[in-house]
Amino acid sequence: MQDKIIKNSFFVTTVIITLITSGVFGLVSNPVLASTTDGTISASNKYAWSENANWLDFGLSQGNIHVTDSALTGYAYGENIGWISLNCSNDSSCATANYGVVNDGNGNLSGYAWSENTGWVNFKPTGGGVIINSSGEFTGSAYGENIGWVTFNCSTTSSCSTADYKVATDWRPRSARPQCNNALDDDNDGFIDYPADPGCQSLEGNNESNHPGSVPYFLLNVGSSAPVEKIQEIAAELPKKIEEIKNNAAELIKPLVEAPIAETKKILKKTADSFSPEAKKIALEKKQAEEAKKAVPSETPDALKGDWPLFPEGPVNNFALTPETKELSLLLNKFPDLEKTFLNLGVNKIEDLGKLAGVKLFLPGLTEALGLTGGAGADGGIILTGGIPLNELTREAKAKIPADIVFAKSAGQLVDFNMELTVSKTGETQSKIKVISGRSLSLLVKPESRAKSVTGSIIFKDKTAELKPDKTLAAALRDLAIKPALAETETRMVLNEFNYNDDDKDGVWTADIQTPIVQGKYEIITKINFQDEKLAAKEIRLITVVDPEGYVFRRSGAEETRLSGAIVSIFWLNPSSNSFELWPAEKYQQANPQTTDVTGRYSFLVPQGEYYIKAVLDGYPPYEGKQFTVKEGNNVNFNIELKAIFWNFKTLDWKIILLIILTILILYNFYRDRKRKKVDNKI
């Protein structure tokens, strides 16, 4: 009897220990194969390339990067930018900033990483994205707001022949793993993977379907011919059976279980202590020094000596690392016509941007961007030229306004300013408008996300016009009452600060400002503060060139004299009648014609169209200029020279006049002498 009890005790002990190790006892999670479901980074393939931060190491032991079916954790390291955290769980900061690189289980990564020195890195940006393929290789590019594109595999840019690099892991997408280890119920029997699914004998099994001989060992008493329903029924009662075994065999297995549990608690406590912030920091600093010695060889590798043939001698950023920068990509998405222009010019990748040198690009004004120019306006009428005020746009039209673009209007918002676009060789963009000094200007912007506030400032950049001898640049700045405002990386000379408003809560913020009086180059900076505190404030910059008004003058030698009392008129080609007529300036809050004062100044702010200028003043012949087209800008302010009657005589000085008189007298005397000789010969 005692032998039987011992045998039963041994059997019960064996069963319980087996259940514990198999993940059934106590509802313990199923074990997984670490190399495919909880992967690390390859020691030989661990580098990604950033166009601005250079090499980024994803395989440092201190970084402890792990790749699972749901996320990436750990740190990458760049010698120029420091650590990059892939998940807020690394430092328990999720309550403050919940971020991380997410894995959908099939290798498609998304979300954000964070660097204290360079900011956010987007793993699924527009025009990019990172994917782990079936071989465990990272492909594609992420984008950092301050470091640019981060490329994980040379195959992404077809540059492996010059620089062979990639990041690889032993994790595999679910689609590339066996059925018994892919976290899926492939046979729809209610059981997933080994050891839960009766059809799986190991993690390497690639068929979950139930078949004779596939019943787990702890259900062998059911019989090999038992139907699946019976197995499921017994499996459902398994927790109850386990509890009974635990109660009846408690005294028998207590000595066998207590000792391992106590030892396990000690190990777990020691392990937990090793992961405390203090211990983690000390261990990281210690191992970082050791790893640096291993990672950096005593002799410089051939690839880094500077005489290696793998890269061309030109700068690295000449490589086609990405289709285009994030900023330029957003513009192309918001303005389809601009994208067509790029395609027509053969600009398909970043190194093609050099083709844009000397090419004038223009972003349309608001009305044209909404497709309303030449079409039906808010009141159903036909819009031939000019713009539509914001308050006359329909709700549908406002919804189509491109986000995070500052549009400029004037003349009661009836005139839109087109923006001149400059694109550098690296894909950086700059927008510019030209305005007349001292005029009202309406600005509007629609933030992409809900904004808490939108503010603006006018920054003085440089003086573009010549200064009078008696007035220095410093004096001109004093006239502007410019005050310095220190930013983090630049000293800004602030002329004016203002606020945008969204009184009707339609998501479009507007501001009315006055353009500077002194001509020069300025920058209008619009700062958007979002309601979502996780979103950083955004700045939008618009270069503004302030031109002076045109003037009417007469020339006396090398000197110019401004003329007052000149009547200047502008005529436009009416598309309806196809004939020129006096431009209806009153509709645009202006006067036409205009009479000049002692400064001789005049100016018109007109919409797109065909025009010509006419000027009249007593004592001068009428001036009628050539026909011109307003496309790129809206300011008509060129200088008009009036020439007085007999103006050509005024160009002669007294010496020339005296020489002419002497010449006439000599010729007349010569004529008298010949005539006298003829008379003498007849006599």
Coordinates of N, CA and C in Angstrom, one line a residue, residues 60-138:
L60 N 23.8 47.7 -29.9 CA 24.6 47.8 -28.7 C 24.0 47.0 -27.6
S61 N 24.8 46.2 -26.8 CA 24.2 45.4 -25.8 C 23.6 46.3 -24.7
Q62 N 24.1 47.5 -24.5 CA 23.5 48.4 -23.5 C 22.1 48.9 -23.9
G63 N 21.9 48.9 -25.2 CA 20.7 49.4 -25.8 C 19.6 48.4 -25.6
N64 N 19.9 47.0 -25.6 CA 19.0 46.0 -25.3 C 17.7 46.0 -26.1
I65 N 17.8 46.2 -27.4 CA 16.6 46.3 -28.2 C 16.0 44.9 -28.4
H66 N 14.7 44.8 -28.2 CA 13.9 43.6 -28.4 C 12.8 43.9 -29.4
V67 N 12.6 42.9 -30.3 CA 11.5 43.0 -31.3 C 10.5 41.9 -31.0
T68 N 9.3 42.3 -30.7 CA 8.2 41.4 -30.5 C 7.1 41.6 -31.5
D69 N 6.0 40.8 -31.4 CA 4.9 40.9 -32.3 C 4.1 42.2 -32.1
S70 N 4.3 42.9 -31.0 CA 3.6 44.2 -30.8 C 4.4 45.4 -30.8
A71 N 5.7 45.4 -30.5 CA 6.4 46.6 -30.3 C 7.9 46.4 -30.4
L72 N 8.7 47.5 -30.5 CA 10.1 47.5 -30.3 C 10.4 48.2 -29.0
T73 N 11.4 47.7 -28.2 CA 11.8 48.3 -27.0 C 13.3 48.4 -27.0
G74 N 13.8 49.2 -26.1 CA 15.3 49.4 -26.0 C 15.7 50.7 -26.6
Y75 N 17.0 50.8 -26.8 CA 17.6 52.1 -27.2 C 18.6 51.8 -28.4
A76 N 18.6 52.8 -29.4 CA 19.6 52.8 -30.4 C 20.5 54.0 -30.1
Y77 N 21.7 54.0 -30.7 CA 22.7 55.0 -30.3 C 23.4 55.5 -31.5
G78 N 23.5 56.9 -31.5 CA 24.3 57.6 -32.6 C 25.4 58.4 -31.9
E79 N 26.6 58.2 -32.4 CA 27.7 58.9 -31.8 C 27.6 60.4 -31.9
N80 N 26.8 60.9 -32.8 CA 26.6 62.4 -32.9 C 25.4 62.9 -32.2
I81 N 24.4 62.0 -31.9 CA 23.2 62.5 -31.3 C 22.8 61.8 -30.0
G82 N 23.6 60.8 -29.6 CA 23.3 60.1 -28.3 C 22.2 59.0 -28.5
W83 N 21.5 58.7 -27.4 CA 20.5 57.6 -27.3 C 19.2 58.0 -27.9
I84 N 18.6 57.0 -28.6 CA 17.2 57.1 -29.1 C 16.4 56.1 -28.5
S85 N 15.3 56.5 -27.7 CA 14.5 55.5 -27.1 C 13.3 55.1 -28.0
L86 N 13.2 53.8 -28.1 CA 12.2 53.2 -29.0 C 10.8 53.0 -28.3
N87 N 10.8 53.2 -27.0 CA 9.5 53.0 -26.3 C 9.5 53.7 -24.9
C88 N 8.4 54.3 -24.6 CA 8.4 55.0 -23.3 C 8.5 54.0 -22.1
S89 N 8.3 52.7 -22.3 CA 8.5 51.7 -21.2 C 9.9 51.6 -20.8
N90 N 10.8 52.1 -21.7 CA 12.3 52.0 -21.3 C 12.6 52.7 -20.0
D91 N 12.0 53.8 -19.8 CA 12.3 54.6 -18.6 C 11.0 54.9 -17.8
S92 N 10.0 54.1 -18.0 CA 8.7 54.3 -17.3 C 8.1 55.7 -17.4
S93 N 8.2 56.3 -18.6 CA 7.7 57.6 -18.8 C 6.4 57.7 -19.6
C94 N 5.7 56.5 -19.7 CA 4.5 56.5 -20.5 C 3.4 57.4 -19.9
A95 N 3.4 57.6 -18.6 CA 2.4 58.4 -18.0 C 2.5 59.9 -18.5
T96 N 3.8 60.3 -18.8 CA 4.1 61.6 -19.2 C 4.0 61.8 -20.7
A97 N 4.6 60.8 -21.4 CA 4.6 60.9 -22.9 C 4.4 59.4 -23.4
N98 N 3.3 59.1 -23.8 CA 3.0 57.7 -24.3 C 3.4 57.5 -25.7
Y99 N 4.6 57.0 -26.0 CA 5.1 56.8 -27.3 C 5.7 55.5 -27.5
G100 N 6.0 55.1 -28.7 CA 6.7 53.8 -28.9 C 6.6 53.5 -30.4
V101 N 7.5 52.6 -30.8 CA 7.5 52.0 -32.2 C 6.7 50.7 -32.1
V102 N 5.6 50.7 -32.9 CA 4.6 49.6 -32.8 C 4.8 48.7 -34.0
N103 N 4.7 47.4 -33.7 CA 4.7 46.3 -34.7 C 3.4 45.7 -34.8
D104 N 2.9 45.5 -36.0 CA 1.5 44.9 -36.2 C 1.6 43.4 -36.3
G105 N 2.7 42.8 -36.0 CA 2.9 41.4 -36.0 C 3.4 40.8 -37.3
N106 N 3.2 41.6 -38.4 CA 3.6 41.2 -39.7 C 4.8 42.0 -40.2
G107 N 5.4 42.8 -39.3 CA 6.6 43.5 -39.6 C 6.4 44.9 -40.0
N108 N 5.2 45.4 -40.1 CA 4.9 46.8 -40.5 C 5.0 47.7 -39.3
L109 N 6.0 48.5 -39.2 CA 6.3 49.3 -38.1 C 5.6 50.7 -38.2
S110 N 5.3 51.3 -37.1 CA 4.7 52.6 -37.1 C 5.0 53.2 -35.7
G111 N 4.5 54.5 -35.5 CA 4.7 55.1 -34.2 C 6.0 55.9 -34.2
Y112 N 6.4 56.3 -33.0 CA 7.5 57.3 -32.9 C 8.6 56.8 -31.9
A113 N 9.8 57.1 -32.1 CA 10.9 57.0 -31.2 C 11.3 58.4 -30.7
W114 N 12.0 58.5 -29.6 CA 12.3 59.8 -29.0 C 13.8 60.0 -28.7
S115 N 14.4 61.1 -29.1 CA 15.8 61.4 -28.7 C 15.8 62.8 -28.0
E116 N 16.4 62.8 -26.9 CA 16.5 64.1 -26.1 C 17.2 65.2 -26.9
N117 N 18.1 64.8 -27.8 CA 18.9 65.8 -28.5 C 18.3 66.2 -29.9
T118 N 17.5 65.3 -30.5 CA 17.0 65.5 -31.8 C 15.5 65.5 -32.0
G119 N 14.8 65.1 -30.9 CA 13.3 65.1 -31.1 C 12.8 63.8 -31.6
W120 N 11.6 63.8 -32.2 CA 10.8 62.6 -32.6 C 11.4 62.0 -33.9
V121 N 11.3 60.7 -34.0 CA 11.6 60.0 -35.2 C 10.3 59.2 -35.6
N122 N 9.8 59.4 -36.8 CA 8.5 58.8 -37.2 C 8.9 57.6 -38.0
F123 N 8.3 56.4 -37.6 CA 8.6 55.2 -38.3 C 7.6 54.9 -39.5
K124 N 6.6 55.8 -39.7 CA 5.7 55.6 -40.8 C 5.4 57.0 -41.4
P125 N 6.4 57.7 -41.9 CA 6.2 59.1 -42.4 C 5.6 59.0 -43.8
T126 N 5.1 60.1 -44.3 CA 4.7 60.2 -45.7 C 5.9 60.1 -46.6
G127 N 5.8 59.2 -47.6 CA 6.9 59.0 -48.5 C 7.9 58.0 -48.0
G128 N 7.7 57.4 -46.8 CA 8.6 56.4 -46.2 C 7.9 55.3 -45.5
G129 N 8.6 54.8 -44.5 CA 8.0 53.7 -43.7 C 9.1 52.6 -43.5
V130 N 9.0 51.9 -42.4 CA 9.9 50.8 -42.1 C 9.2 49.5 -42.0
I131 N 9.7 48.4 -42.6 CA 9.1 47.1 -42.6 C 10.2 46.1 -42.3
I132 N 9.9 45.1 -41.5 CA 10.8 43.9 -41.2 C 10.3 42.8 -42.1
N133 N 11.1 42.3 -43.1 CA 10.7 41.3 -44.0 C 10.8 39.9 -43.5
S134 N 10.5 38.9 -44.3 CA 10.4 37.5 -43.8 C 11.8 37.0 -43.4
S135 N 12.9 37.7 -43.9 CA 14.2 37.3 -43.5 C 14.7 38.0 -42.2
G136 N 13.9 38.8 -41.6 CA 14.2 39.6 -40.5 C 15.0 40.8 -40.7
E137 N 15.1 41.3 -42.0 CA 15.8 42.5 -42.4 C 14.9 43.7 -42.3
F138 N 15.4 44.8 -41.7 CA 14.6 46.0 -41.7 C 14.8 46.7 -43.1

